């Protein structure tokens, strides 16, 4: 009896253990099935959302409108930039044209003043011998001697120190002093020799300054004029020829 009872007890224990293992296996399988079901539901939801986004006409229209707005904004930005560049180029051309006109106007004014001043001085030289006799002859000799010395020895240094424009103004002022002294010698009739010698010194020094400075000023004006007319492809030699013609016309007139 004891052996039979023990065997029944062992059989019942084994059956209980087997039932517990079966329950565990069923629970694991159920959990796996639930997880797979949740994943399938989630994937179906995502697929449905994607399908709605692709098949929704309002969404497609909105996306096309946004792309069109972006393209229009980019085109507008490019057009605005190009327009600004064109306006900037036009402003530069206007400024260069205005600068070229200013350079030409300054050169014309210089030519007029130079011609008038030099014409007055040459007139006095022409009448020196006729009006002053031998004193006028000595004055002409002294004038040209001092003129040559001034042009060779001191004019270049003065032009470098003062600049071509200021040196030319100084030479014209000395020319004006020579004309004034010549007029005083004719009007007063006294101290003619003193006025003649002083006039020869002033005129000779002024002549050296004027012509040296005029060459430097002419070269600088031609360079500036050619640079300001750069958009018109004006070479330097053409600018030089053009300004030379302007100066010659005014000077000879």
XYZ file of C-alpha atoms in Angstrom:
253
model
C 0.000 0.000 0.000
C 2.797 2.401 0.792
C 4.409 1.771 -2.560
C 1.118 2.289 -4.401
C 0.485 5.558 -2.548
C 3.960 6.789 -3.287
C 3.631 6.020 -7.002
C 0.274 7.848 -7.182
C 1.793 10.852 -5.449
C 4.721 10.914 -7.900
C 2.376 10.612 -10.890
C 0.229 13.479 -9.672
C 3.352 15.636 -9.128
C 4.605 14.907 -12.607
C 1.230 15.724 -14.120
C 1.182 19.012 -12.164
C 4.630 19.954 -13.383
C 3.648 19.188 -16.947
C 0.512 21.324 -16.651
C 2.557 24.236 -15.256
C 5.017 24.009 -18.190
C 2.120 23.896 -20.647
C 0.637 27.003 -19.060
C 3.969 28.794 -19.334
C 4.312 27.840 -22.998
C 0.774 28.970 -23.721
C 1.435 32.315 -21.973
C 4.587 32.926 -23.987
C 2.824 32.059 -27.213
C -0.049 34.390 -26.325
C 2.355 37.242 -25.555
C 4.175 36.705 -28.860
C 0.864 36.662 -30.688
C -0.221 39.889 -29.001
C 3.071 41.628 -29.892
C 2.802 40.533 -33.521
C -0.759 41.800 -33.607
C 0.202 45.208 -32.257
C 3.018 45.533 -34.823
C 0.664 44.606 -37.669
C -1.899 47.163 -36.497
C 0.796 49.897 -36.290
C 2.137 49.103 -39.778
C -1.372 49.174 -41.207
C -1.948 52.564 -39.563
C 1.226 54.023 -41.062
C 0.381 52.627 -44.493
C -3.086 54.132 -44.212
C -1.680 57.542 -43.276
C 0.757 57.441 -46.209
C -1.996 56.459 -48.564
C -4.186 59.270 -47.341
C -1.377 61.778 -47.828
C -0.756 60.579 -51.377
C -4.413 60.351 -52.369
C -5.536 63.582 -50.672
C -6.019 66.198 -53.471
C -5.912 69.101 -51.023
C -2.510 68.034 -49.749
C -1.177 67.726 -53.313
C -2.484 71.177 -54.227
C -0.982 72.669 -51.071
C 2.393 71.049 -51.789
C 2.346 72.310 -55.391
C 1.426 75.803 -54.219
C 4.279 75.832 -51.722
C 6.740 74.711 -54.411
C 5.421 77.378 -56.775
C 5.788 80.044 -54.092
C 9.353 78.923 -53.386
C 10.243 79.045 -57.103
C 8.615 82.480 -57.468
C 10.539 83.805 -54.470
C 13.827 82.536 -55.872
C 13.100 84.018 -59.316
C 12.155 87.346 -57.729
C 15.375 87.382 -55.703
C 17.477 86.679 -58.810
C 15.647 89.361 -60.809
C 16.089 91.907 -58.025
C 19.819 91.155 -57.792
C 20.256 91.510 -61.544
C 18.343 94.783 -61.528
C 20.514 96.110 -58.719
C 23.633 95.162 -60.669
C 22.356 96.962 -63.773
C 21.512 100.066 -61.741
C 24.966 99.997 -60.148
C 26.621 99.715 -63.570
C 24.512 102.590 -64.904
C 25.479 104.742 -61.929
C 29.151 103.950 -62.500
C 28.841 104.861 -66.179
C 27.111 108.140 -65.295
C 29.786 108.981 -62.725
C 32.564 108.189 -65.190
C 30.878 110.252 -67.890
C 30.464 113.130 -65.442
C 34.101 112.832 -64.372
C 35.217 112.843 -68.017
C 33.218 116.010 -68.649
C 34.736 117.618 -65.564
C 38.258 116.743 -66.694
C 37.546 118.146 -70.156
C 36.000 121.328 -68.721
C 38.986 121.907 -66.424
C 41.322 121.405 -69.359
C 39.387 123.873 -71.496
C 39.472 126.486 -68.701
C 43.221 125.952 -68.304
C 43.733 126.342 -72.052
C 41.765 129.607 -72.146
C 43.609 131.140 -69.191
C 46.979 129.908 -70.429
C 46.380 131.310 -73.921
C 45.192 134.697 -72.657
C 48.094 135.018 -70.241
C 50.703 133.921 -72.745
C 49.209 136.128 -75.455
C 49.523 139.187 -73.215
C 53.160 138.385 -72.436
C 54.097 137.757 -76.089
C 52.490 141.056 -77.079
C 54.762 142.878 -74.657
C 57.796 141.071 -76.082
C 56.775 142.056 -79.577
C 56.516 145.735 -78.655
C 59.552 145.832 -76.374
C 62.091 146.920 -78.998
C 59.628 149.222 -80.732
C 58.567 151.034 -77.570
C 61.716 150.880 -75.448
C 64.445 150.926 -78.106
C 67.789 149.548 -76.996
C 66.440 148.972 -73.491
C 63.810 146.725 -74.983
C 66.471 144.744 -76.857
C 68.447 144.208 -73.662
C 65.241 143.216 -71.938
C 64.494 140.566 -74.590
C 67.984 139.111 -74.306
C 67.816 138.962 -70.526
C 64.305 137.526 -70.644
C 65.260 134.568 -72.855
C 68.463 133.917 -70.907
C 66.617 133.720 -67.603
C 63.834 131.705 -69.219
C 66.311 129.027 -70.370
C 68.023 128.933 -66.964
C 64.694 128.639 -65.175
C 63.452 125.822 -67.403
C 66.693 123.853 -67.095
C 67.604 124.398 -63.449
C 64.671 125.157 -61.215
C 61.349 124.527 -62.944
C 61.314 120.749 -62.524
C 61.932 121.012 -58.787
C 59.185 123.612 -58.379
C 56.699 121.473 -60.336
C 57.480 118.459 -58.160
C 57.064 120.460 -54.974
C 53.964 122.486 -55.873
C 52.306 120.277 -58.451
C 51.599 121.058 -62.091
C 48.508 123.209 -61.507
C 49.989 125.378 -58.743
C 53.268 125.754 -60.626
C 51.391 126.875 -63.708
C 49.434 129.404 -61.636
C 52.694 130.711 -60.203
C 54.211 131.063 -63.683
C 51.120 132.892 -64.941
C 51.306 135.272 -61.981
C 54.950 136.027 -62.852
C 53.901 136.602 -66.473
C 51.284 139.052 -65.212
C 54.014 140.831 -63.195
C 56.103 141.181 -66.345
C 53.161 142.685 -68.255
C 52.472 145.084 -65.388
C 56.077 146.298 -65.249
C 56.169 146.778 -69.005
C 53.023 148.879 -68.813
C 54.518 150.976 -65.987
C 57.679 151.559 -68.020
C 55.588 152.884 -70.911
C 53.300 155.017 -68.771
C 55.749 156.551 -66.322
C 58.693 157.084 -68.618
C 61.059 156.978 -65.651
C 63.024 154.089 -64.229
C 62.563 152.359 -67.543
C 65.736 150.340 -67.153
C 64.694 149.207 -63.673
C 61.253 148.150 -64.840
C 62.708 146.413 -67.877
C 65.212 144.388 -65.868
C 62.683 143.445 -63.204
C 60.173 142.496 -65.876
C 62.735 140.344 -67.683
C 63.515 138.439 -64.478
C 59.855 137.882 -63.622
C 58.884 136.921 -67.163
C 61.851 134.599 -67.664
C 61.294 132.717 -64.413
C 57.549 132.544 -65.075
C 58.123 131.169 -68.584
C 60.227 128.293 -67.234
C 57.557 127.415 -64.692
C 54.608 127.758 -67.081
C 55.801 125.538 -69.886
C 57.250 122.839 -67.649
C 54.081 122.696 -65.576
C 51.883 122.814 -68.682
C 53.465 119.632 -70.060
C 52.967 117.798 -66.772
C 49.386 119.043 -66.463
C 48.615 118.007 -70.039
C 49.923 114.464 -69.482
C 47.965 114.065 -66.256
C 44.778 115.417 -67.850
C 45.083 112.972 -70.773
C 45.522 110.038 -68.376
C 42.530 111.080 -66.277
C 40.355 111.625 -69.337
C 41.253 108.210 -70.781
C 40.587 106.562 -67.403
C 37.210 108.253 -67.020
C 36.244 107.185 -70.544
C 37.273 103.594 -69.843
C 33.809 102.159 -70.608
C 34.013 103.731 -74.080
C 37.335 101.969 -74.706
C 39.193 105.255 -75.250
C 42.944 104.547 -75.466
C 45.421 106.921 -73.874
C 46.873 108.069 -77.199
C 43.411 109.003 -78.493
C 42.729 111.030 -75.335
C 46.105 112.754 -75.753
C 45.392 113.579 -79.405
C 41.931 114.896 -78.572
C 43.124 117.180 -75.765
C 46.058 118.336 -77.892
C 43.602 119.410 -80.591
C 41.489 121.286 -78.032
C 44.529 123.072 -76.600
C 45.935 123.968 -80.028
C 42.612 125.378 -81.210
C 42.194 127.601 -78.140
C 45.863 128.603 -78.009
C 46.069 129.630 -81.661
C 42.682 131.313 -81.578
